[in-house]
Tab-separated table of C-alpha atoms (C1' of nucleotides) in Angstrom:
chain	number	residue	atom	x	y	z
A	1	UNK	CA	17.423	29.327	-2.131
A	2	UNK	CA	16.296	27.711	1.121
A	3	UNK	CA	15.253	24.339	-0.320
A	4	UNK	CA	14.478	21.862	2.406
A	5	UNK	CA	15.799	21.780	5.924
A	6	UNK	CA	14.510	23.606	8.970
A	7	UNK	CA	18.056	23.535	10.161
A	8	UNK	CA	19.583	26.931	10.774
A	9	UNK	CA	17.735	30.083	11.744
A	10	UNK	CA	14.221	29.339	10.503
A	11	UNK	CA	11.732	31.721	11.944
A	12	UNK	CA	9.351	29.963	14.288
A	13	UNK	CA	6.202	28.316	13.075
A	14	UNK	CA	4.078	30.928	11.349
A	15	UNK	CA	1.003	29.237	9.908
A	16	UNK	CA	0.474	32.150	7.524
A	17	UNK	CA	3.738	31.938	5.616
A	18	UNK	CA	3.970	30.212	2.269
A	19	UNK	CA	5.843	27.162	3.492
A	20	UNK	CA	3.290	26.385	6.213
A	21	UNK	CA	0.366	26.969	3.910
A	22	UNK	CA	1.795	24.464	1.450
A	23	UNK	CA	2.492	21.956	4.206
A	24	UNK	CA	-1.043	22.135	5.579
A	25	UNK	CA	-2.740	21.894	2.216
A	26	UNK	CA	-0.450	19.062	1.115
A	27	UNK	CA	-1.093	17.034	4.241
A	28	UNK	CA	-4.819	17.181	3.811
A	29	UNK	CA	-4.745	16.354	0.109
A	30	UNK	CA	-2.156	13.581	0.395
A	31	UNK	CA	-4.270	12.003	3.117
A	32	UNK	CA	-7.309	12.080	0.933
A	33	UNK	CA	-5.934	10.958	-2.403
A	34	UNK	CA	-2.493	9.479	-1.785
A	35	UNK	CA	0.861	10.635	-3.117
A	36	UNK	CA	0.643	9.991	-6.836
A	37	UNK	CA	-2.964	11.036	-7.240
A	38	UNK	CA	-2.354	14.443	-5.667
A	39	UNK	CA	-1.005	16.990	-8.121
A	40	UNK	CA	1.111	19.976	-7.182
A	41	UNK	CA	-1.327	22.178	-9.016
A	42	UNK	CA	-4.099	21.008	-6.709
A	43	UNK	CA	-1.975	21.596	-3.624
A	44	UNK	CA	-0.804	25.048	-4.606
A	45	UNK	CA	-4.293	26.136	-5.616
A	46	UNK	CA	-5.702	24.995	-2.275
A	47	UNK	CA	-2.873	26.741	-0.439
A	48	UNK	CA	-3.328	29.919	-2.454
A	49	UNK	CA	0.278	30.029	-3.611
A	50	UNK	CA	2.066	29.768	-6.920
A	51	UNK	CA	2.856	26.413	-8.478
A	52	UNK	CA	6.583	27.050	-8.470
A	53	UNK	CA	6.601	27.775	-4.743
A	54	UNK	CA	6.654	24.052	-3.920
A	55	UNK	CA	9.802	23.537	-5.877
A	56	UNK	CA	11.378	26.600	-4.361
A	57	UNK	CA	10.622	25.738	-0.723
A	58	UNK	CA	10.875	21.960	-0.795
A	59	UNK	CA	12.808	21.054	-3.937
A	60	UNK	CA	10.389	18.482	-5.312
A	61	UNK	CA	7.063	16.786	-4.775
A	62	UNK	CA	8.860	13.872	-3.115
A	63	UNK	CA	10.613	16.114	-0.620
A	64	UNK	CA	7.356	17.865	0.143
A	65	UNK	CA	5.829	14.492	0.940
A	66	UNK	CA	8.679	13.630	3.271
A	67	UNK	CA	8.306	16.987	5.007
A	68	UNK	CA	4.607	16.293	5.553
A	69	UNK	CA	5.374	12.912	7.097
A	70	UNK	CA	8.283	14.086	9.229
A	71	UNK	CA	6.319	16.892	10.837
A	72	UNK	CA	4.094	14.410	12.649
A	73	UNK	CA	6.085	11.189	12.555
A	74	UNK	CA	9.181	12.370	14.339
A	75	UNK	CA	7.390	13.596	17.488
A	76	UNK	CA	5.292	10.423	17.556
A	77	UNK	CA	8.297	8.125	17.571
A	78	UNK	CA	9.961	10.233	20.240
A	79	UNK	CA	6.816	9.899	22.339
A	80	UNK	CA	6.828	6.156	21.872
A	81	UNK	CA	10.371	5.772	23.113
A	82	UNK	CA	9.835	8.085	26.065
A	83	UNK	CA	6.685	6.243	27.075
A	84	UNK	CA	8.476	2.913	26.864
A	85	UNK	CA	11.272	4.248	29.055
A	86	UNK	CA	8.734	5.527	31.571
A	87	UNK	CA	7.076	2.119	31.761
A	88	UNK	CA	10.433	0.434	32.215
A	89	UNK	CA	11.445	2.809	34.997
A	90	UNK	CA	8.196	2.108	36.820
A	91	UNK	CA	8.658	-1.659	36.655
A	92	UNK	CA	11.802	-1.849	38.819
A	93	UNK	CA	13.847	-3.972	36.459
A	94	UNK	CA	11.125	-6.541	35.877
A	95	UNK	CA	10.154	-7.258	32.252
A	96	UNK	CA	7.092	-5.482	30.919
A	97	UNK	CA	4.126	-7.423	29.597
A	98	UNK	CA	3.649	-7.532	25.832
A	99	UNK	CA	0.449	-5.547	26.251
A	100	UNK	CA	2.350	-2.817	28.061
A	101	UNK	CA	5.009	-2.588	25.363
A	102	UNK	CA	2.341	-2.502	22.678
A	103	UNK	CA	0.610	0.247	24.619
A	104	UNK	CA	3.783	2.302	24.358
A	105	UNK	CA	3.575	1.878	20.585
A	106	UNK	CA	-0.140	2.496	20.255
A	107	UNK	CA	-0.876	5.329	22.656
A	108	UNK	CA	1.294	7.949	20.910
A	109	UNK	CA	-0.296	6.919	17.623
A	110	UNK	CA	-3.715	7.482	19.137
A	111	UNK	CA	-2.644	10.812	20.566
A	112	UNK	CA	-1.500	11.866	17.118
A	113	UNK	CA	-4.764	10.715	15.598
A	114	UNK	CA	-6.798	12.806	18.014
A	115	UNK	CA	-4.835	15.818	19.197
A	116	UNK	CA	-4.294	17.671	15.986
A	117	UNK	CA	-7.474	19.450	15.081
A	118	UNK	CA	-7.298	19.138	11.317
A	119	UNK	CA	-6.309	15.998	9.533
A	120	UNK	CA	-5.009	14.156	12.573
A	121	UNK	CA	-7.765	11.632	12.184
A	122	UNK	CA	-6.583	10.489	8.804
A	123	UNK	CA	-2.857	10.948	9.126
A	124	UNK	CA	-2.326	7.387	10.296
A	125	UNK	CA	-4.035	6.118	7.196
A	126	UNK	CA	-1.587	8.079	5.075
A	127	UNK	CA	1.258	6.602	7.068
A	128	UNK	CA	-0.050	3.074	6.772
A	129	UNK	CA	-0.249	3.450	3.029
A	130	UNK	CA	3.277	4.780	2.818
A	131	UNK	CA	4.481	1.551	4.420
A	132	UNK	CA	3.347	-0.502	1.470
A	133	UNK	CA	4.461	1.990	-1.168
A	134	UNK	CA	7.021	0.588	-3.594
A	135	UNK	CA	8.664	3.957	-4.298
A	136	UNK	CA	12.290	3.710	-3.149
A	137	UNK	CA	12.365	7.244	-1.779
A	138	UNK	CA	9.488	6.425	0.583
A	139	UNK	CA	11.007	3.151	1.735
A	140	UNK	CA	14.362	4.724	2.450
A	141	UNK	CA	12.761	7.629	4.242
A	142	UNK	CA	10.652	5.423	6.505
A	143	UNK	CA	13.616	3.180	7.126
A	144	UNK	CA	15.627	6.056	8.522
A	145	UNK	CA	12.690	7.432	10.469
A	146	UNK	CA	11.903	4.126	12.154
A	147	UNK	CA	15.267	2.491	12.656
A	148	UNK	CA	15.953	3.861	16.111
A	149	UNK	CA	12.461	3.257	17.472
A	150	UNK	CA	12.286	-0.296	16.134
A	151	UNK	CA	15.609	-1.181	17.697
A	152	UNK	CA	14.437	0.230	20.997
A	153	UNK	CA	11.238	-1.816	21.009
A	154	UNK	CA	12.944	-4.970	19.902
A	155	UNK	CA	15.145	-4.984	22.954
A	156	UNK	CA	12.107	-4.376	25.150
A	157	UNK	CA	10.363	-7.383	23.631
A	158	UNK	CA	13.545	-9.384	23.856
A	159	UNK	CA	13.664	-8.739	27.608
A	160	UNK	CA	9.970	-9.502	28.011
A	161	UNK	CA	10.154	-12.745	26.007
A	162	UNK	CA	13.561	-14.285	26.736
A	163	UNK	CA	12.486	-17.724	25.545
A	164	UNK	CA	11.875	-16.489	21.984
A	165	UNK	CA	14.988	-16.631	19.794
A	166	UNK	CA	16.157	-13.233	18.649
A	167	UNK	CA	15.562	-13.977	14.992
A	168	UNK	CA	12.045	-15.264	15.595
A	169	UNK	CA	11.373	-12.091	17.523
A	170	UNK	CA	12.440	-9.975	14.571
A	171	UNK	CA	9.883	-11.751	12.435
A	172	UNK	CA	7.149	-11.249	14.966
A	173	UNK	CA	7.958	-7.583	15.301
A	174	UNK	CA	7.636	-7.361	11.543
A	175	UNK	CA	4.207	-8.971	11.755
A	176	UNK	CA	3.188	-6.523	14.472
A	177	UNK	CA	4.224	-3.514	12.432
A	178	UNK	CA	2.442	-4.993	9.439
A	179	UNK	CA	-0.828	-5.611	11.186
A	180	UNK	CA	-0.703	-2.172	12.758
A	181	UNK	CA	0.047	-0.350	9.511
A	182	UNK	CA	-2.479	-2.238	7.515
A	183	UNK	CA	-5.150	-1.875	10.152
A	184	UNK	CA	-4.700	1.869	10.261
A	185	UNK	CA	-4.445	2.194	6.506
A	186	UNK	CA	-7.237	-0.082	5.483
A	187	UNK	CA	-10.236	1.096	7.435
A	188	UNK	CA	-12.172	0.966	4.207
A	189	UNK	CA	-11.306	-2.696	3.950
A	190	UNK	CA	-13.481	-3.410	6.957
A	191	UNK	CA	-16.456	-3.091	4.692
A	192	UNK	CA	-15.075	-6.016	2.749
A	193	UNK	CA	-14.216	-8.143	5.727
A	194	UNK	CA	-17.596	-7.579	7.142
A	195	UNK	CA	-20.710	-6.081	8.537
A	196	UNK	CA	-18.981	-3.974	11.151
A	197	UNK	CA	-20.867	-0.771	11.723
A	198	UNK	CA	-19.206	2.043	9.786
A	199	UNK	CA	-19.358	4.510	12.650
A	200	UNK	CA	-17.484	2.027	14.753
A	201	UNK	CA	-14.987	1.269	12.037
A	202	UNK	CA	-13.722	4.830	12.103
A	203	UNK	CA	-13.062	4.706	15.812
A	204	UNK	CA	-9.339	4.153	15.967
A	205	UNK	CA	-9.247	3.629	19.689
A	206	UNK	CA	-11.668	0.729	19.600
A	207	UNK	CA	-9.711	-0.706	16.718
A	208	UNK	CA	-6.387	-0.655	18.542
A	209	UNK	CA	-8.012	-1.977	21.693
A	210	UNK	CA	-8.889	-5.110	19.787
A	211	UNK	CA	-5.640	-5.316	17.881
A	212	UNK	CA	-3.343	-5.157	20.922
A	213	UNK	CA	-4.553	-8.367	22.645
A	214	UNK	CA	-4.555	-10.147	19.311
A	215	UNK	CA	-0.922	-9.263	18.692
A	216	UNK	CA	0.130	-9.896	22.282
A	217	UNK	CA	-1.119	-13.470	22.028
A	218	UNK	CA	0.900	-13.992	18.858
A	219	UNK	CA	4.023	-12.522	20.401
A	220	UNK	CA	3.762	-14.771	23.452
A	221	UNK	CA	3.065	-17.958	21.501
A	222	UNK	CA	5.636	-20.798	21.677
A	223	UNK	CA	8.463	-20.473	19.204
A	224	UNK	CA	8.140	-22.873	16.239
A	225	UNK	CA	11.646	-24.073	17.082
A	226	UNK	CA	10.503	-25.318	20.473
A	227	UNK	CA	7.207	-26.988	19.615
A	228	UNK	CA	8.765	-29.586	17.372
A	229	UNK	CA	7.717	-27.971	14.097
A	230	UNK	CA	4.378	-29.242	12.873
A	231	UNK	CA	5.157	-28.905	9.169
A	232	UNK	CA	2.053	-26.959	8.313
A	233	UNK	CA	2.805	-26.653	4.644
A	234	UNK	CA	3.909	-30.144	3.824
A	235	UNK	CA	0.611	-31.950	3.952
A	236	UNK	CA	-1.593	-32.310	0.903
B	1	UNK	CA	-14.356	-2.991	-30.371
B	2	UNK	CA	-13.779	-5.845	-27.920
B	3	UNK	CA	-12.784	-3.714	-24.931
B	4	UNK	CA	-12.568	-5.803	-21.793
B	5	UNK	CA	-14.328	-9.056	-21.064
B	6	UNK	CA	-13.267	-12.561	-21.977
B	7	UNK	CA	-16.941	-13.361	-22.034
B	8	UNK	CA	-18.220	-14.699	-25.329
B	9	UNK	CA	-16.254	-16.657	-27.896
B	10	UNK	CA	-12.680	-15.590	-27.123
B	11	UNK	CA	-10.177	-17.813	-28.795
B	12	UNK	CA	-8.201	-19.846	-26.330
B	13	UNK	CA	-5.095	-18.548	-24.661
B	14	UNK	CA	-2.567	-17.756	-27.348
B	15	UNK	CA	0.524	-16.236	-25.739
B	16	UNK	CA	1.533	-14.686	-29.049
B	17	UNK	CA	-1.492	-12.492	-29.587
B	18	UNK	CA	-1.464	-8.812	-28.728
B	19	UNK	CA	-3.687	-9.046	-25.686
B	20	UNK	CA	-1.532	-11.717	-24.024
B	21	UNK	CA	1.681	-9.903	-24.868
B	22	UNK	CA	0.363	-6.784	-23.174
B	23	UNK	CA	-0.835	-8.748	-20.156
B	24	UNK	CA	2.518	-10.455	-19.663
B	25	UNK	CA	4.584	-7.319	-20.059
B	26	UNK	CA	2.248	-5.329	-17.808
B	27	UNK	CA	2.367	-7.912	-15.047
B	28	UNK	CA	6.119	-7.900	-14.940
B	29	UNK	CA	6.435	-4.120	-15.009
B	30	UNK	CA	3.636	-3.474	-12.504
B	31	UNK	CA	5.287	-5.912	-10.120
B	32	UNK	CA	8.582	-4.144	-10.422
B	33	UNK	CA	7.538	-0.508	-10.282
B	34	UNK	CA	3.945	-0.423	-9.041
B	35	UNK	CA	0.876	0.892	-10.788
B	36	UNK	CA	1.487	4.621	-10.990
B	37	UNK	CA	5.167	4.426	-11.780
B	38	UNK	CA	4.620	2.152	-14.783
B	39	UNK	CA	3.737	4.031	-17.958
B	40	UNK	CA	1.715	2.605	-20.793
B	41	UNK	CA	4.490	3.576	-23.164
B	42	UNK	CA	6.899	1.403	-21.213
B	43	UNK	CA	4.492	-1.526	-21.246
B	44	UNK	CA	3.670	-1.333	-24.938
B	45	UNK	CA	7.315	-0.951	-25.899
B	46	UNK	CA	8.261	-4.021	-23.831
B	47	UNK	CA	5.380	-5.955	-25.362
B	48	UNK	CA	6.293	-4.846	-28.872
B	49	UNK	CA	2.857	-3.452	-29.612
B	50	UNK	CA	1.420	-0.038	-30.350
B	51	UNK	CA	0.561	2.364	-27.558
B	52	UNK	CA	-3.090	2.528	-28.541
B	53	UNK	CA	-3.457	-1.240	-28.302
B	54	UNK	CA	-3.893	-1.034	-24.538
B	55	UNK	CA	-6.843	1.255	-24.875
B	56	UNK	CA	-8.311	-0.872	-27.608
B	57	UNK	CA	-8.069	-4.187	-25.771
B	58	UNK	CA	-8.567	-3.107	-22.176
B	59	UNK	CA	-10.143	0.344	-22.252
B	60	UNK	CA	-7.781	2.061	-19.834
B	61	UNK	CA	-4.687	1.615	-17.724
B	62	UNK	CA	-6.866	0.900	-14.698
B	63	UNK	CA	-8.740	-1.871	-16.467
B	64	UNK	CA	-5.472	-3.346	-17.655
B	65	UNK	CA	-4.300	-3.443	-14.058
B	66	UNK	CA	-7.467	-5.201	-12.977
B	67	UNK	CA	-7.053	-7.739	-15.767
B	68	UNK	CA	-3.492	-8.439	-14.610
B	69	UNK	CA	-4.696	-9.047	-11.058
B	70	UNK	CA	-7.730	-11.107	-11.989
B	71	UNK	CA	-5.767	-13.520	-14.132
B	72	UNK	CA	-3.958	-14.874	-11.075
B	73	UNK	CA	-6.206	-13.832	-8.201
B	74	UNK	CA	-9.370	-15.550	-9.278
B	75	UNK	CA	-7.860	-19.053	-9.548
B	76	UNK	CA	-6.056	-18.539	-6.235
B	77	UNK	CA	-9.232	-17.737	-4.341
B	78	UNK	CA	-11.011	-20.660	-5.958
B	79	UNK	CA	-8.173	-22.906	-4.800
B	80	UNK	CA	-8.456	-21.541	-1.285
B	81	UNK	CA	-12.147	-22.320	-1.025
B	82	UNK	CA	-11.740	-25.781	-2.536
B	83	UNK	CA	-8.917	-26.600	-0.163
B	84	UNK	CA	-10.951	-25.428	2.802
B	85	UNK	CA	-13.853	-27.611	1.691
B	86	UNK	CA	-11.518	-30.572	1.312
B	87	UNK	CA	-10.202	-30.088	4.849
B	88	UNK	CA	-13.726	-29.824	6.202
B	89	UNK	CA	-14.844	-32.979	4.427
B	90	UNK	CA	-11.895	-34.867	5.884
B	91	UNK	CA	-12.671	-33.768	9.422
B	92	UNK	CA	-16.027	-35.546	9.749
B	93	UNK	CA	-17.973	-32.565	11.028
B	94	UNK	CA	-15.452	-31.642	13.690
B	95	UNK	CA	-14.145	-28.054	13.662
B	96	UNK	CA	-10.798	-27.467	11.991
B	97	UNK	CA	-7.896	-25.987	13.905
B	98	UNK	CA	-6.986	-22.363	13.200
B	99	UNK	CA	-3.703	-23.541	11.734
B	100	UNK	CA	-5.544	-25.757	9.298
B	101	UNK	CA	-7.845	-22.970	8.170
B	102	UNK	CA	-4.888	-20.636	7.777
B	103	UNK	CA	-3.147	-23.327	5.755
B	104	UNK	CA	-6.076	-23.276	3.356
B	105	UNK	CA	-5.468	-19.557	2.913
B	106	UNK	CA	-1.691	-19.723	2.658
B	107	UNK	CA	-0.985	-22.795	0.566
B	108	UNK	CA	-2.718	-21.548	-2.621
B	109	UNK	CA	-0.841	-18.264	-2.210
B	110	UNK	CA	2.418	-20.173	-2.025
B	111	UNK	CA	1.479	-22.268	-5.022
B	112	UNK	CA	0.846	-19.083	-6.961
B	113	UNK	CA	4.155	-17.638	-5.837
B	114	UNK	CA	6.080	-20.657	-7.058
B	115	UNK	CA	4.280	-22.393	-9.911
B	116	UNK	CA	4.270	-19.688	-12.502
B	117	UNK	CA	7.688	-19.530	-14.051
B	118	UNK	CA	7.881	-15.812	-14.683
B	119	UNK	CA	6.795	-13.237	-12.191
B	120	UNK	CA	5.027	-15.603	-9.833
B	121	UNK	CA	7.586	-14.859	-7.184
B	122	UNK	CA	6.726	-11.219	-6.992
B	123	UNK	CA	3.050	-11.278	-7.771
B	124	UNK	CA	2.073	-11.504	-4.126
B	125	UNK	CA	4.019	-8.342	-3.418
B	126	UNK	CA	2.041	-6.551	-6.085
B	127	UNK	CA	-1.150	-7.850	-4.533
B	128	UNK	CA	-0.127	-6.822	-1.039
B	129	UNK	CA	0.544	-3.316	-2.248
B	130	UNK	CA	-2.812	-3.123	-3.965
B	131	UNK	CA	-4.454	-3.790	-0.615
B	132	UNK	CA	-3.152	-0.550	0.818
B	133	UNK	CA	-3.735	1.502	-2.315
B	134	UNK	CA	-6.133	4.408	-1.798
B	135	UNK	CA	-7.368	4.438	-5.387
B	136	UNK	CA	-11.109	3.731	-5.286
B	137	UNK	CA	-11.048	1.559	-8.381
B	138	UNK	CA	-8.549	-0.794	-6.743
B	139	UNK	CA	-10.460	-0.979	-3.480
B	140	UNK	CA	-13.729	-1.733	-5.206
B	141	UNK	CA	-12.114	-4.306	-7.409
B	142	UNK	CA	-10.487	-6.174	-4.529
B	143	UNK	CA	-13.670	-5.942	-2.546
B	144	UNK	CA	-15.594	-7.781	-5.215
B	145	UNK	CA	-12.801	-10.292	-5.794
B	146	UNK	CA	-12.513	-11.204	-2.126
B	147	UNK	CA	-16.051	-10.972	-0.824
B	148	UNK	CA	-17.014	-14.586	-1.439
B	149	UNK	CA	-13.770	-16.071	-0.136
B	150	UNK	CA	-13.772	-13.948	3.012
B	151	UNK	CA	-17.332	-14.956	3.848
B	152	UNK	CA	-16.411	-18.584	3.360
B	153	UNK	CA	-13.429	-18.392	5.706
B	154	UNK	CA	-15.289	-16.392	8.311
B	155	UNK	CA	-17.806	-19.149	8.776
B	156	UNK	CA	-14.990	-21.683	9.028
B	157	UNK	CA	-13.369	-19.660	11.799
B	158	UNK	CA	-16.729	-19.106	13.418
B	159	UNK	CA	-17.209	-22.872	13.624
B	160	UNK	CA	-13.672	-23.413	14.882
B	161	UNK	CA	-13.923	-20.690	17.526
B	162	UNK	CA	-17.518	-20.745	18.801
B	163	UNK	CA	-16.617	-18.838	21.976
B	164	UNK	CA	-15.485	-15.755	20.030
B	165	UNK	CA	-18.329	-13.323	19.299
B	166	UNK	CA	-19.061	-12.922	15.630
B	167	UNK	CA	-18.092	-9.262	15.590
B	168	UNK	CA	-14.800	-9.856	17.362
B	169	UNK	CA	-14.084	-12.544	14.822
B	170	UNK	CA	-14.614	-10.083	11.991
B	171	UNK	CA	-11.977	-7.839	13.502
B	172	UNK	CA	-9.528	-10.667	13.896
B	173	UNK	CA	-10.046	-11.794	10.336
B	174	UNK	CA	-9.276	-8.251	9.300
B	175	UNK	CA	-6.043	-8.369	11.283
B	176	UNK	CA	-5.127	-11.671	9.667
B	177	UNK	CA	-5.655	-10.324	6.166
B	178	UNK	CA	-3.680	-7.240	7.087
B	179	UNK	CA	-0.703	-9.069	8.480
B	180	UNK	CA	-0.684	-11.401	5.499
B	181	UNK	CA	-0.903	-8.632	2.905
B	182	UNK	CA	1.635	-6.452	4.561
B	183	UNK	CA	4.028	-9.300	5.154
B	184	UNK	CA	3.937	-10.292	1.524
B	185	UNK	CA	4.137	-6.717	0.283
B	186	UNK	CA	6.816	-5.441	2.576
B	187	UNK	CA	9.661	-7.888	2.229
B	188	UNK	CA	11.939	-4.904	1.837
B	189	UNK	CA	10.772	-3.681	5.197
B	190	UNK	CA	12.525	-6.588	6.852
B	191	UNK	CA	15.747	-4.715	6.366
B	192	UNK	CA	14.325	-2.012	8.586
B	193	UNK	CA	12.933	-4.318	11.215
B	194	UNK	CA	16.182	-6.077	11.331
B	195	UNK	CA	19.207	-8.125	10.584
B	196	UNK	CA	17.361	-11.011	8.998
B	197	UNK	CA	19.422	-12.522	6.226
B	198	UNK	CA	18.233	-11.130	2.905
B	199	UNK	CA	18.268	-14.481	1.127
B	200	UNK	CA	15.970	-15.767	3.805
B	201	UNK	CA	13.706	-12.749	3.653
B	202	UNK	CA	12.799	-13.536	0.063
B	203	UNK	CA	11.762	-17.051	0.958
B	204	UNK	CA	8.005	-16.767	1.090
B	205	UNK	CA	7.472	-20.243	2.438
B	206	UNK	CA	9.615	-19.673	5.488
B	207	UNK	CA	7.882	-16.371	6.009
B	208	UNK	CA	4.396	-17.853	6.007
B	209	UNK	CA	5.522	-20.732	8.183
B	210	UNK	CA	6.337	-18.226	10.883
B	211	UNK	CA	3.319	-16.045	10.277
B	212	UNK	CA	0.728	-18.815	10.558
B	213	UNK	CA	1.421	-19.822	14.212
B	214	UNK	CA	1.654	-16.166	15.170
B	215	UNK	CA	-1.789	-15.454	13.748
B	216	UNK	CA	-3.295	-18.679	15.063
B	217	UNK	CA	-2.360	-17.684	18.609
B	218	UNK	CA	-4.035	-14.316	18.158
B	219	UNK	CA	-7.165	-15.881	16.731
B	220	UNK	CA	-7.473	-18.309	19.618
B	221	UNK	CA	-6.841	-15.723	22.345
B	222	UNK	CA	-9.663	-14.991	24.819
B	223	UNK	CA	-12.149	-12.424	23.637
B	224	UNK	CA	-11.726	-9.001	25.309
B	225	UNK	CA	-15.393	-9.224	26.241
B	226	UNK	CA	-14.778	-12.325	28.342
B	227	UNK	CA	-11.587	-11.403	30.180
B	228	UNK	CA	-13.108	-8.452	31.997
B	229	UNK	CA	-11.528	-5.779	29.812
B	230	UNK	CA	-8.207	-4.597	31.106
B	231	UNK	CA	-8.500	-1.020	29.839
B	232	UNK	CA	-5.157	-0.928	28.131
B	233	UNK	CA	-5.450	2.619	26.942
B	234	UNK	CA	-6.799	4.319	30.008
B	235	UNK	CA	-3.712	4.294	32.203
B	236	UNK	CA	-1.263	7.159	32.092
C	1	DG	C1'	-12.001	-6.672	-36.101
C	2	DT	C1'	-7.364	-5.344	-35.398
C	3	DC	C1'	-3.854	-2.179	-35.411
C	4	DT	C1'	-1.355	2.366	-36.156
C	5	DA	C1'	-0.292	7.292	-36.207
C	6	DT	C1'	-1.187	11.302	-34.182
C	7	DA	C1'	-3.184	14.896	-31.530
C	8	DC	C1'	-4.779	16.555	-26.889
C	9	DC	C1'	-4.507	18.090	-22.251
C	10	DA	C1'	-2.560	17.611	-17.386
C	11	DC	C1'	1.434	16.614	-14.954
C	12	DG	C1'	6.298	17.721	-12.509
C	13	DA	C1'	10.104	20.442	-13.152
C	14	DT	C1'	12.935	24.459	-14.215
C	15	DA	C1'	14.950	28.849	-16.173
C	16	DG	C1'	14.725	33.569	-16.041
C	17	DA	C1'	12.262	38.081	-15.388
C	18	DC	C1'	10.674	40.974	-11.732
D	1	DG	C1'	10.755	35.313	-2.783
D	2	DT	C1'	7.538	35.097	-6.317
D	3	DC	C1'	5.719	34.621	-10.883
D	4	DT	C1'	5.302	33.339	-15.979
D	5	DA	C1'	6.640	30.596	-19.753
D	6	DT	C1'	8.109	26.484	-21.365
D	7	DC	C1'	9.894	21.609	-21.719
D	8	DG	C1'	9.460	16.570	-21.644
D	9	DT	C1'	6.392	12.870	-20.376
D	10	DG	C1'	2.136	10.935	-18.845
D	11	DG	C1'	-2.931	8.776	-20.056
D	12	DT	C1'	-6.392	9.045	-23.329
D	13	DA	C1'	-9.284	9.572	-27.693
D	14	DT	C1'	-9.937	9.089	-32.462
D	15	DA	C1'	-9.411	8.889	-37.534
D	16	DG	C1'	-8.178	5.895	-40.751
D	17	DA	C1'	-5.174	1.873	-42.760
D	18	DC	C1'	-5.324	-3.102	-43.339
DNA sequence: GTCTATACCACGATAGAC
DNA sequence: GTCTATCGTGGTATAGAC
């Protein structure tokens, strides 16, 4: 039994084999309905394979979900780190601006959202949702997938913003990841927040173009430690 | 059959009746395991009532979930709007600062997190997760719960930041809600982002104290329309 | 009105035949 | 590798007791 793992001598990507058919169908359905609401019976029917094939090829529904995420997530994070390195090389040892570092995070995400013909558009929404999912297997999986990239970007920000204490910077990076995830996941929420035209709300590029300056301003803002602490929450 | 709806002549809150027992047990279990992962059999066993009682009193698992959220959410949003009005009255017609408006959003959330003896601590995490949930019934429910409060705060920000176009402000409010939700939901994620001490990561007050200045800086930042547009995403 | 017992169908998972 | 049969558990609906 192969179970998971494209490790040893997997034959190259053949979109007609059972494993690929499951992966494609699962991606589309997970994107549309989320993890829990998508049944294996729905996936296997759409893929035209037997119900038991999922368990044979992936081991479980959870492992199938991780395989769906990994297939796109891993290349994206590699792209992010390479782009950041390219920017750093071009700057001759001078710190990058926050906007530039954020661009290294956002551009590969946009590429992912647009390049893949099917599903790419909505993959980021699936990812954003996964961030807030309480299931331990999802949290641990994302943790391992993101650890390296986060560490890489934290040192870039640390170099760009030397006056911000390292711990404060960790918080702000957390806020950045949060706003990014939520923004990508919650496009529907725009209808709540307001009268933004729907056709514009689905345009991820425009969305990130507005998010980046917003976050850059927050990243650059004076550290609470150095502005005397204005005790926001202690008034009536 | 009563179904849902505390509308007509419900007897006052009696924490020993079946409906309250279900509500309390459900809140605790939903907070711990999320919506999908919490079974009705688990809830009814913990509450010491019959399985069918949920369907009798609430109609469905979904409606039970909404009842759990409403019980705390509705008073919180009322508090937010009252606090904002109080700040505005005290300012003699002058615009509030962004920090002050954000305080009106955050303080009632903190009160909720701390005042209620059981569960209050983790209720905001449950709420943050619900924000990113793809289930239509959750999205529609939150939409209706938040619509009034969001409109109220948007006009406050609009008055405080007259130079920001109304549409840009809608985006920024969306980012604020996103960062807030995600931050509250994803306390576990701090372990990924970094070496922040765990005991500190669970301190919601400290968390919001750092988030508020970060968001205020983003809200105040110059509008992309007025800084000439630096075309972040069009370079290589 | 309130509560209970019970039955129903869909789900994820797995064993074993082919 | 693939398929069928089956198991335990999930949400839900209802008949009937008090």
